[in-house]
Amino acid sequence: MQINHGPANRSKWSPRKVAAYAGLAVGALYLFVRWYSFFFPETYINGYLKNQIIKAFTRAYPAYSIRIAGVHYNIWKNRIGCDLIALTSIDSTFSCSIAKFSVSGIGWGQILWRGTIASKALTAQLQMHEKLC
């Protein structure tokens, strides 16, 4: 006696297969983002990080405005540098520009995970360079 189970339903995906493909897609996306950020960090720095620095400075010093041009990041030295930084007070009584400014030792994990820059680190670096103006 033979039992007929009907036609096989092969169009259904098993949960294990779905999880495997989803994991593969997430892993490939992660590797691409890491590769892109390693070889082209300027895009991220000039697009997102520069705006975060300006917002943090504006919150820390509301009486001043800052302009930043030409932001670069050196992975090996853990240093971010700018071609030009210009500070101006809102009432135009103070104006200062710094060429070839660089900062090192900022916790990049904090910037990436929290999306903000610690105002203490930024304040300490800017106070040190503010004396040069």
mmCIF file of N, CA and C in Angstrom:
data_model
loop_
_atom_site.group_PDB
_atom_site.id
_atom_site.type_symbol
_atom_site.label_atom_id
_atom_site.label_comp_id
_atom_site.label_asym_id
_atom_site.label_seq_id
_atom_site.Cartn_x
_atom_site.Cartn_y
_atom_site.Cartn_z
ATOM 1 N N MET A 1 0.819 -1.164 0.000
ATOM 2 C CA MET A 1 0.000 0.000 0.000
ATOM 3 C C MET A 1 0.878 1.248 0.000
ATOM 4 N N GLN A 2 0.651 2.148 -0.940
ATOM 5 C CA GLN A 2 1.448 3.350 -1.098
ATOM 6 C C GLN A 2 0.615 4.558 -0.681
ATOM 7 N N ILE A 3 1.253 5.477 0.097
ATOM 8 C CA ILE A 3 0.555 6.672 0.577
ATOM 9 C C ILE A 3 0.904 7.838 -0.337
ATOM 10 N N ASN A 4 -0.109 8.512 -0.809
ATOM 11 C CA ASN A 4 0.090 9.661 -1.680
ATOM 12 C C ASN A 4 0.023 10.931 -0.826
ATOM 13 N N HIS A 5 1.141 11.683 -0.774
ATOM 14 C CA HIS A 5 1.200 12.905 0.029
ATOM 15 C C HIS A 5 0.819 14.144 -0.768
ATOM 16 N N GLY A 6 0.556 14.016 -1.984
ATOM 17 C CA GLY A 6 0.202 15.155 -2.817
ATOM 18 C C GLY A 6 1.444 15.799 -3.403
ATOM 19 N N PRO A 7 1.271 16.857 -4.167
ATOM 20 C CA PRO A 7 2.428 17.512 -4.792
ATOM 21 C C PRO A 7 3.293 18.219 -3.736
ATOM 22 N N ALA A 8 4.598 18.229 -3.976
ATOM 23 C CA ALA A 8 5.538 18.882 -3.045
ATOM 24 C C ALA A 8 5.420 20.396 -3.202
ATOM 25 N N ASN A 9 5.379 21.073 -2.079
ATOM 26 C CA ASN A 9 5.300 22.532 -2.067
ATOM 27 C C ASN A 9 6.704 23.089 -1.849
ATOM 28 N N ARG A 10 7.421 23.351 -2.927
ATOM 29 C CA ARG A 10 8.811 23.792 -2.844
ATOM 30 C C ARG A 10 8.949 25.316 -2.854
ATOM 31 N N SER A 11 7.890 26.062 -2.976
ATOM 32 C CA SER A 11 7.999 27.511 -3.019
ATOM 33 C C SER A 11 8.110 28.118 -1.620
ATOM 34 N N LYS A 12 7.895 27.369 -0.599
ATOM 35 C CA LYS A 12 7.951 27.862 0.767
ATOM 36 C C LYS A 12 9.396 27.836 1.264
ATOM 37 N N TRP A 13 9.849 28.939 1.852
ATOM 38 C CA TRP A 13 11.200 29.005 2.408
ATOM 39 C C TRP A 13 11.147 28.641 3.876
ATOM 40 N N SER A 14 12.132 27.930 4.302
ATOM 41 C CA SER A 14 12.194 27.581 5.721
ATOM 42 C C SER A 14 12.732 28.781 6.499
ATOM 43 N N PRO A 15 12.385 28.916 7.772
ATOM 44 C CA PRO A 15 12.890 30.028 8.584
ATOM 45 C C PRO A 15 14.422 30.045 8.666
ATOM 46 N N ARG A 16 15.033 28.885 8.620
ATOM 47 C CA ARG A 16 16.484 28.798 8.677
ATOM 48 C C ARG A 16 17.110 29.419 7.417
ATOM 49 N N LYS A 17 16.497 29.154 6.263
ATOM 50 C CA LYS A 17 17.005 29.709 5.009
ATOM 51 C C LYS A 17 16.831 31.231 4.979
ATOM 52 N N VAL A 18 15.701 31.720 5.446
ATOM 53 C CA VAL A 18 15.441 33.156 5.496
ATOM 54 C C VAL A 18 16.457 33.835 6.415
ATOM 55 N N ALA A 19 16.711 33.230 7.582
ATOM 56 C CA ALA A 19 17.678 33.804 8.522
ATOM 57 C C ALA A 19 19.090 33.794 7.935
ATOM 58 N N ALA A 20 19.436 32.748 7.212
ATOM 59 C CA ALA A 20 20.763 32.667 6.603
ATOM 60 C C ALA A 20 20.951 33.758 5.552
ATOM 61 N N TYR A 21 19.960 33.947 4.673
ATOM 62 C CA TYR A 21 20.056 34.984 3.651
ATOM 63 C C TYR A 21 20.044 36.385 4.278
ATOM 64 N N ALA A 22 19.238 36.592 5.300
ATOM 65 C CA ALA A 22 19.212 37.893 5.967
ATOM 66 C C ALA A 22 20.555 38.175 6.640
ATOM 67 N N GLY A 23 21.126 37.172 7.285
ATOM 68 C CA GLY A 23 22.441 37.340 7.908
ATOM 69 C C GLY A 23 23.522 37.621 6.888
ATOM 70 N N LEU A 24 23.449 36.958 5.755
ATOM 71 C CA LEU A 24 24.408 37.187 4.685
ATOM 72 C C LEU A 24 24.286 38.609 4.133
ATOM 73 N N ALA A 25 23.071 39.079 3.961
ATOM 74 C CA ALA A 25 22.855 40.435 3.450
ATOM 75 C C ALA A 25 23.347 41.488 4.446
ATOM 76 N N VAL A 26 23.062 41.309 5.731
ATOM 77 C CA VAL A 26 23.510 42.256 6.749
ATOM 78 C C VAL A 26 25.034 42.240 6.847
ATOM 79 N N GLY A 27 25.640 41.060 6.788
ATOM 80 C CA GLY A 27 27.098 40.961 6.829
ATOM 81 C C GLY A 27 27.751 41.625 5.638
ATOM 82 N N ALA A 28 27.188 41.436 4.451
ATOM 83 C CA ALA A 28 27.738 42.067 3.248
ATOM 84 C C ALA A 28 27.610 43.593 3.336
ATOM 85 N N LEU A 29 26.485 44.088 3.839
ATOM 86 C CA LEU A 29 26.298 45.526 4.002
ATOM 87 C C LEU A 29 27.300 46.089 5.008
ATOM 88 N N TYR A 30 27.508 45.380 6.112
ATOM 89 C CA TYR A 30 28.465 45.807 7.124
ATOM 90 C C TYR A 30 29.878 45.876 6.538
ATOM 91 N N LEU A 31 30.279 44.856 5.805
ATOM 92 C CA LEU A 31 31.614 44.846 5.207
ATOM 93 C C LEU A 31 31.782 45.971 4.181
ATOM 94 N N PHE A 32 30.740 46.244 3.403
ATOM 95 C CA PHE A 32 30.808 47.326 2.431
ATOM 96 C C PHE A 32 30.962 48.677 3.127
ATOM 97 N N VAL A 33 30.196 48.918 4.179
ATOM 98 C CA VAL A 33 30.285 50.184 4.908
ATOM 99 C C VAL A 33 31.662 50.347 5.539
ATOM 100 N N ARG A 34 32.194 49.283 6.123
ATOM 101 C CA ARG A 34 33.543 49.340 6.711
ATOM 102 C C ARG A 34 34.589 49.610 5.629
ATOM 103 N N TRP A 35 34.487 48.948 4.503
ATOM 104 C CA TRP A 35 35.424 49.155 3.404
ATOM 105 C C TRP A 35 35.349 50.596 2.904
ATOM 106 N N TYR A 36 34.135 51.074 2.699
ATOM 107 C CA TYR A 36 33.939 52.429 2.183
ATOM 108 C C TYR A 36 34.461 53.473 3.168
ATOM 109 N N SER A 37 34.193 53.297 4.459
ATOM 110 C CA SER A 37 34.653 54.266 5.448
ATOM 111 C C SER A 37 36.165 54.215 5.622
ATOM 112 N N PHE A 38 36.796 53.078 5.346
ATOM 113 C CA PHE A 38 38.249 52.982 5.457
ATOM 114 C C PHE A 38 38.939 53.672 4.286
ATOM 115 N N PHE A 39 38.422 53.473 3.081
ATOM 116 C CA PHE A 39 39.068 54.039 1.903
ATOM 117 C C PHE A 39 38.579 55.444 1.555
ATOM 118 N N PHE A 40 37.375 55.812 1.976
ATOM 119 C CA PHE A 40 36.829 57.137 1.680
ATOM 120 C C PHE A 40 36.271 57.803 2.937
ATOM 121 N N PRO A 41 37.103 58.059 3.952
ATOM 122 C CA PRO A 41 36.573 58.652 5.188
ATOM 123 C C PRO A 41 36.171 60.112 5.029
ATOM 124 N N GLU A 42 36.671 60.777 4.009
ATOM 125 C CA GLU A 42 36.384 62.199 3.816
ATOM 126 C C GLU A 42 34.884 62.449 3.592
ATOM 127 N N THR A 43 34.212 61.532 2.937
ATOM 128 C CA THR A 43 32.781 61.691 2.676
ATOM 129 C C THR A 43 32.002 61.757 3.976
ATOM 130 N N TYR A 44 32.285 60.843 4.883
ATOM 131 C CA TYR A 44 31.611 60.814 6.172
ATOM 132 C C TYR A 44 31.996 62.028 7.010
ATOM 133 N N ILE A 45 33.276 62.360 7.017
ATOM 134 C CA ILE A 45 33.760 63.455 7.854
ATOM 135 C C ILE A 45 33.197 64.786 7.386
ATOM 136 N N ASN A 46 33.267 65.068 6.095
ATOM 137 C CA ASN A 46 32.772 66.352 5.599
ATOM 138 C C ASN A 46 31.254 66.423 5.574
ATOM 139 N N GLY A 47 30.594 65.301 5.454
ATOM 140 C CA GLY A 47 29.136 65.319 5.402
ATOM 141 C C GLY A 47 28.477 65.323 6.759
ATOM 142 N N TYR A 48 28.854 64.410 7.621
ATOM 143 C CA TYR A 48 28.163 64.231 8.898
ATOM 144 C C TYR A 48 28.948 64.797 10.072
ATOM 145 N N LEU A 49 30.203 64.423 10.183
ATOM 146 C CA LEU A 49 30.991 64.776 11.355
ATOM 147 C C LEU A 49 31.240 66.269 11.455
ATOM 148 N N LYS A 50 31.462 66.921 10.338
ATOM 149 C CA LYS A 50 31.685 68.368 10.341
ATOM 150 C C LYS A 50 30.463 69.097 10.898
ATOM 151 N N ASN A 51 29.284 68.661 10.519
ATOM 152 C CA ASN A 51 28.061 69.266 11.049
ATOM 153 C C ASN A 51 27.914 69.008 12.537
ATOM 154 N N GLN A 52 28.326 67.825 12.995
ATOM 155 C CA GLN A 52 28.265 67.521 14.428
ATOM 156 C C GLN A 52 29.223 68.415 15.214
ATOM 157 N N ILE A 53 30.402 68.672 14.676
ATOM 158 C CA ILE A 53 31.364 69.557 15.338
ATOM 159 C C ILE A 53 30.791 70.970 15.430
ATOM 160 N N ILE A 54 30.197 71.443 14.354
ATOM 161 C CA ILE A 54 29.627 72.790 14.350
ATOM 162 C C ILE A 54 28.472 72.888 15.344
ATOM 163 N N LYS A 55 27.609 71.873 15.410
ATOM 164 C CA LYS A 55 26.496 71.887 16.366
ATOM 165 C C LYS A 55 26.997 71.859 17.805
ATOM 166 N N ALA A 56 28.025 71.042 18.083
ATOM 167 C CA ALA A 56 28.575 70.965 19.439
ATOM 168 C C ALA A 56 29.200 72.301 19.838
ATOM 169 N N PHE A 57 29.897 72.939 18.910
ATOM 170 C CA PHE A 57 30.496 74.232 19.209
ATOM 171 C C PHE A 57 29.416 75.280 19.445
ATOM 172 N N THR A 58 28.366 75.260 18.650
ATOM 173 C CA THR A 58 27.281 76.224 18.804
ATOM 174 C C THR A 58 26.579 76.062 20.146
ATOM 175 N N ARG A 59 26.410 74.802 20.597
ATOM 176 C CA ARG A 59 25.805 74.569 21.919
ATOM 177 C C ARG A 59 26.735 75.028 23.035
ATOM 178 N N ALA A 60 28.045 74.792 22.885
ATOM 179 C CA ALA A 60 28.998 75.156 23.930
ATOM 180 C C ALA A 60 29.226 76.664 23.986
ATOM 181 N N TYR A 61 29.252 77.324 22.829
ATOM 182 C CA TYR A 61 29.509 78.763 22.733
ATOM 183 C C TYR A 61 28.445 79.415 21.851
ATOM 184 N N PRO A 62 27.282 79.729 22.400
ATOM 185 C CA PRO A 62 26.215 80.297 21.555
ATOM 186 C C PRO A 62 26.506 81.711 21.049
ATOM 187 N N ALA A 63 27.459 82.403 21.637
ATOM 188 C CA ALA A 63 27.771 83.764 21.210
ATOM 189 C C ALA A 63 28.730 83.798 20.026
ATOM 190 N N TYR A 64 29.198 82.632 19.561
ATOM 191 C CA TYR A 64 30.158 82.576 18.468
ATOM 192 C C TYR A 64 29.631 81.707 17.337
ATOM 193 N N SER A 65 30.124 81.985 16.139
ATOM 194 C CA SER A 65 29.841 81.118 14.996
ATOM 195 C C SER A 65 31.167 80.577 14.490
ATOM 196 N N ILE A 66 31.130 79.405 13.901
ATOM 197 C CA ILE A 66 32.342 78.746 13.430
ATOM 198 C C ILE A 66 32.131 78.296 11.987
ATOM 199 N N ARG A 67 33.181 78.447 11.182
ATOM 200 C CA ARG A 67 33.206 77.917 9.818
ATOM 201 C C ARG A 67 34.398 76.986 9.712
ATOM 202 N N ILE A 68 34.184 75.831 9.138
ATOM 203 C CA ILE A 68 35.245 74.830 9.001
ATOM 204 C C ILE A 68 35.357 74.469 7.527
ATOM 205 N N ALA A 69 36.595 74.454 7.017
ATOM 206 C CA ALA A 69 36.823 74.109 5.606
ATOM 207 C C ALA A 69 37.888 73.025 5.507
ATOM 208 N N GLY A 70 37.706 72.106 4.602
ATOM 209 C CA GLY A 70 38.705 71.091 4.299
ATOM 210 C C GLY A 70 39.024 70.164 5.451
ATOM 211 N N VAL A 71 38.078 69.376 5.888
ATOM 212 C CA VAL A 71 38.291 68.456 7.004
ATOM 213 C C VAL A 71 38.909 67.157 6.484
ATOM 214 N N HIS A 72 39.957 66.691 7.170
ATOM 215 C CA HIS A 72 40.662 65.468 6.803
ATOM 216 C C HIS A 72 40.854 64.610 8.053
ATOM 217 N N TYR A 73 40.905 63.297 7.858
ATOM 218 C CA TYR A 73 41.121 62.382 8.978
ATOM 219 C C TYR A 73 42.258 61.432 8.654
ATOM 220 N N ASN A 74 43.194 61.273 9.596
ATOM 221 C CA ASN A 74 44.301 60.342 9.464
ATOM 222 C C ASN A 74 44.034 59.158 10.391
ATOM 223 N N ILE A 75 43.780 57.991 9.802
ATOM 224 C CA ILE A 75 43.433 56.807 10.580
ATOM 225 C C ILE A 75 44.599 56.362 11.444
ATOM 226 N N TRP A 76 45.794 56.395 10.924
ATOM 227 C CA TRP A 76 46.957 55.850 11.630
ATOM 228 C C TRP A 76 47.350 56.696 12.826
ATOM 229 N N LYS A 77 47.160 58.007 12.748
ATOM 230 C CA LYS A 77 47.523 58.888 13.859
ATOM 231 C C LYS A 77 46.330 59.258 14.742
ATOM 232 N N ASN A 78 45.132 58.809 14.383
ATOM 233 C CA ASN A 78 43.896 59.142 15.089
ATOM 234 C C ASN A 78 43.778 60.663 15.231
ATOM 235 N N ARG A 79 43.892 61.345 14.112
ATOM 236 C CA ARG A 79 43.914 62.797 14.119
ATOM 237 C C ARG A 79 42.979 63.333 13.050
ATOM 238 N N ILE A 80 42.197 64.323 13.438
ATOM 239 C CA ILE A 80 41.341 65.028 12.490
ATOM 240 C C ILE A 80 41.931 66.419 12.303
ATOM 241 N N GLY A 81 42.006 66.857 11.068
ATOM 242 C CA GLY A 81 42.593 68.163 10.775
ATOM 243 C C GLY A 81 41.715 68.972 9.851
ATOM 244 N N CYS A 82 41.873 70.279 9.911
ATOM 245 C CA CYS A 82 41.106 71.198 9.073
ATOM 246 C C CYS A 82 42.073 72.134 8.366
ATOM 247 N N ASP A 83 41.736 72.485 7.152
ATOM 248 C CA ASP A 83 42.544 73.448 6.425
ATOM 249 C C ASP A 83 42.343 74.855 6.978
ATOM 250 N N LEU A 84 41.123 75.163 7.409
ATOM 251 C CA LEU A 84 40.835 76.486 7.931
ATOM 252 C C LEU A 84 39.665 76.414 8.907
ATOM 253 N N ILE A 85 39.819 77.100 10.032
ATOM 254 C CA ILE A 85 38.724 77.282 10.988
ATOM 255 C C ILE A 85 38.616 78.780 11.237
ATOM 256 N N ALA A 86 37.426 79.319 11.101
ATOM 257 C CA ALA A 86 37.197 80.744 11.338
ATOM 258 C C ALA A 86 36.158 80.897 12.437
ATOM 259 N N LEU A 87 36.526 81.613 13.485
ATOM 260 C CA LEU A 87 35.623 81.910 14.597
ATOM 261 C C LEU A 87 35.219 83.370 14.513
ATOM 262 N N THR A 88 33.938 83.644 14.708
ATOM 263 C CA THR A 88 33.434 85.006 14.686
ATOM 264 C C THR A 88 32.362 85.133 15.754
ATOM 265 N N SER A 89 32.406 86.232 16.499
ATOM 266 C CA SER A 89 31.342 86.458 17.474
ATOM 267 C C SER A 89 30.099 86.951 16.744
ATOM 268 N N ILE A 90 28.966 86.739 17.366
ATOM 269 C CA ILE A 90 27.690 87.118 16.737
ATOM 270 C C ILE A 90 27.619 88.630 16.525
ATOM 271 N N ASP A 91 28.162 89.410 17.486
ATOM 272 C CA ASP A 91 28.122 90.858 17.343
ATOM 273 C C ASP A 91 29.331 91.427 16.596
ATOM 274 N N SER A 92 30.149 90.575 15.997
ATOM 275 C CA SER A 92 31.313 90.933 15.171
ATOM 276 C C SER A 92 32.407 91.689 15.931
ATOM 277 N N THR A 93 32.487 91.535 17.238
ATOM 278 C CA THR A 93 33.560 92.181 17.992
ATOM 279 C C THR A 93 34.815 91.319 18.026
ATOM 280 N N PHE A 94 34.684 90.055 17.713
ATOM 281 C CA PHE A 94 35.826 89.144 17.734
ATOM 282 C C PHE A 94 35.831 88.334 16.455
ATOM 283 N N SER A 95 36.994 88.220 15.845
ATOM 284 C CA SER A 95 37.147 87.420 14.643
ATOM 285 C C SER A 95 38.530 86.782 14.668
ATOM 286 N N CYS A 96 38.599 85.508 14.355
ATOM 287 C CA CYS A 96 39.861 84.787 14.382
ATOM 288 C C CYS A 96 39.795 83.667 13.356
ATOM 289 N N SER A 97 40.911 83.400 12.699
ATOM 290 C CA SER A 97 40.977 82.258 11.792
ATOM 291 C C SER A 97 42.266 81.505 12.066
ATOM 292 N N ILE A 98 42.174 80.205 11.978
ATOM 293 C CA ILE A 98 43.303 79.325 12.228
ATOM 294 C C ILE A 98 43.477 78.451 10.995
ATOM 295 N N ALA A 99 44.696 78.427 10.474
ATOM 296 C CA ALA A 99 44.992 77.567 9.329
ATOM 297 C C ALA A 99 45.698 76.306 9.820
ATOM 298 N N LYS A 100 45.427 75.204 9.175
ATOM 299 C CA LYS A 100 46.048 73.908 9.486
ATOM 300 C C LYS A 100 45.893 73.544 10.964
ATOM 301 N N PHE A 101 44.672 73.384 11.384
ATOM 302 C CA PHE A 101 44.318 73.026 12.745
ATOM 303 C C PHE A 101 44.104 71.521 12.815
ATOM 304 N N SER A 102 44.629 70.867 13.853
ATOM 305 C CA SER A 102 44.396 69.430 13.995
ATOM 306 C C SER A 102 44.170 69.074 15.455
ATOM 307 N N VAL A 103 43.359 68.047 15.663
ATOM 308 C CA VAL A 103 43.022 67.562 16.993
ATOM 309 C C VAL A 103 43.214 66.061 17.003
ATOM 310 N N SER A 104 43.815 65.551 18.069
ATOM 311 C CA SER A 104 43.969 64.098 18.193
ATOM 312 C C SER A 104 43.474 63.665 19.556
ATOM 313 N N GLY A 105 43.211 62.378 19.688
ATOM 314 C CA GLY A 105 42.796 61.814 20.967
ATOM 315 C C GLY A 105 41.321 61.918 21.270
ATOM 316 N N ILE A 106 40.494 62.179 20.277
ATOM 317 C CA ILE A 106 39.046 62.212 20.490
ATOM 318 C C ILE A 106 38.530 60.792 20.438
ATOM 319 N N GLY A 107 37.641 60.443 21.348
ATOM 320 C CA GLY A 107 37.062 59.103 21.362
ATOM 321 C C GLY A 107 36.096 58.918 20.202
ATOM 322 N N TRP A 108 36.556 58.245 19.140
ATOM 323 C CA TRP A 108 35.724 58.094 17.943
ATOM 324 C C TRP A 108 34.559 57.158 18.180
ATOM 325 N N GLY A 109 34.690 56.240 19.118
ATOM 326 C CA GLY A 109 33.553 55.381 19.447
ATOM 327 C C GLY A 109 32.384 56.187 19.962
ATOM 328 N N GLN A 110 32.669 57.204 20.757
ATOM 329 C CA GLN A 110 31.625 58.072 21.295
ATOM 330 C C GLN A 110 30.922 58.836 20.176
ATOM 331 N N ILE A 111 31.689 59.310 19.215
ATOM 332 C CA ILE A 111 31.090 60.058 18.111
ATOM 333 C C ILE A 111 30.207 59.151 17.268
ATOM 334 N N LEU A 112 30.692 57.941 16.975
ATOM 335 C CA LEU A 112 29.946 57.040 16.104
ATOM 336 C C LEU A 112 28.706 56.488 16.778
ATOM 337 N N TRP A 113 28.788 56.136 18.049
ATOM 338 C CA TRP A 113 27.648 55.491 18.706
ATOM 339 C C TRP A 113 26.661 56.484 19.290
ATOM 340 N N ARG A 114 27.151 57.599 19.850
ATOM 341 C CA ARG A 114 26.245 58.575 20.445
ATOM 342 C C ARG A 114 25.866 59.671 19.474
ATOM 343 N N GLY A 115 26.702 59.895 18.458
ATOM 344 C CA GLY A 115 26.395 60.918 17.462
ATOM 345 C C GLY A 115 26.729 62.326 17.905
ATOM 346 N N THR A 116 27.407 62.490 19.054
ATOM 347 C CA THR A 116 27.776 63.816 19.523
ATOM 348 C C THR A 116 29.235 63.827 19.923
ATOM 349 N N ILE A 117 29.748 64.993 20.071
ATOM 350 C CA ILE A 117 31.118 65.163 20.526
ATOM 351 C C ILE A 117 31.061 65.716 21.938
ATOM 352 N N ALA A 118 31.857 65.152 22.805
ATOM 353 C CA ALA A 118 31.894 65.640 24.182
ATOM 354 C C ALA A 118 32.342 67.091 24.174
ATOM 355 N N SER A 119 31.550 67.956 24.763
ATOM 356 C CA SER A 119 31.890 69.374 24.728
ATOM 357 C C SER A 119 33.137 69.661 25.535
ATOM 358 N N LYS A 120 33.469 68.827 26.530
ATOM 359 C CA LYS A 120 34.693 69.035 27.305
ATOM 360 C C LYS A 120 35.926 68.875 26.429
ATOM 361 N N ALA A 121 35.950 67.839 25.588
ATOM 362 C CA ALA A 121 37.101 67.615 24.708
ATOM 363 C C ALA A 121 37.218 68.738 23.691
ATOM 364 N N LEU A 122 36.097 69.136 23.130
ATOM 365 C CA LEU A 122 36.117 70.217 22.142
ATOM 366 C C LEU A 122 36.492 71.535 22.795
ATOM 367 N N THR A 123 35.956 71.801 23.991
ATOM 368 C CA THR A 123 36.247 73.039 24.701
ATOM 369 C C THR A 123 37.720 73.133 25.060
ATOM 370 N N ALA A 124 38.295 72.037 25.551
ATOM 371 C CA ALA A 124 39.712 72.049 25.935
ATOM 372 C C ALA A 124 40.603 72.330 24.732
ATOM 373 N N GLN A 125 40.327 71.700 23.606
ATOM 374 C CA GLN A 125 41.139 71.921 22.414
ATOM 375 C C GLN A 125 40.981 73.342 21.891
ATOM 376 N N LEU A 126 39.763 73.860 21.881
ATOM 377 C CA LEU A 126 39.537 75.207 21.351
ATOM 378 C C LEU A 126 40.089 76.292 22.276
ATOM 379 N N GLN A 127 40.030 76.064 23.592
ATOM 380 C CA GLN A 127 40.612 77.032 24.502
ATOM 381 C C GLN A 127 42.117 77.107 24.337
ATOM 382 N N MET A 128 42.729 75.961 24.096
ATOM 383 C CA MET A 128 44.171 75.948 23.888
ATOM 384 C C MET A 128 44.541 76.737 22.631
ATOM 385 N N HIS A 129 43.794 76.566 21.559
ATOM 386 C CA HIS A 129 44.096 77.258 20.302
ATOM 387 C C HIS A 129 43.541 78.668 20.254
ATOM 388 N N GLU A 130 42.572 78.986 21.139
ATOM 389 C CA GLU A 130 42.010 80.327 21.175
ATOM 390 C C GLU A 130 43.065 81.315 21.667
ATOM 391 N N LYS A 131 43.987 80.852 22.499
ATOM 392 C CA LYS A 131 45.045 81.714 23.016
ATOM 393 C C LYS A 131 46.018 82.118 21.904
ATOM 394 N N LEU A 132 46.066 81.321 20.831
ATOM 395 C CA LEU A 132 46.975 81.635 19.739
ATOM 396 C C LEU A 132 46.485 82.779 18.874
ATOM 397 N N CYS A 133 45.201 83.055 18.885
ATOM 398 C CA CYS A 133 44.637 84.097 18.016
ATOM 399 C C CYS A 133 44.970 85.490 18.481
#
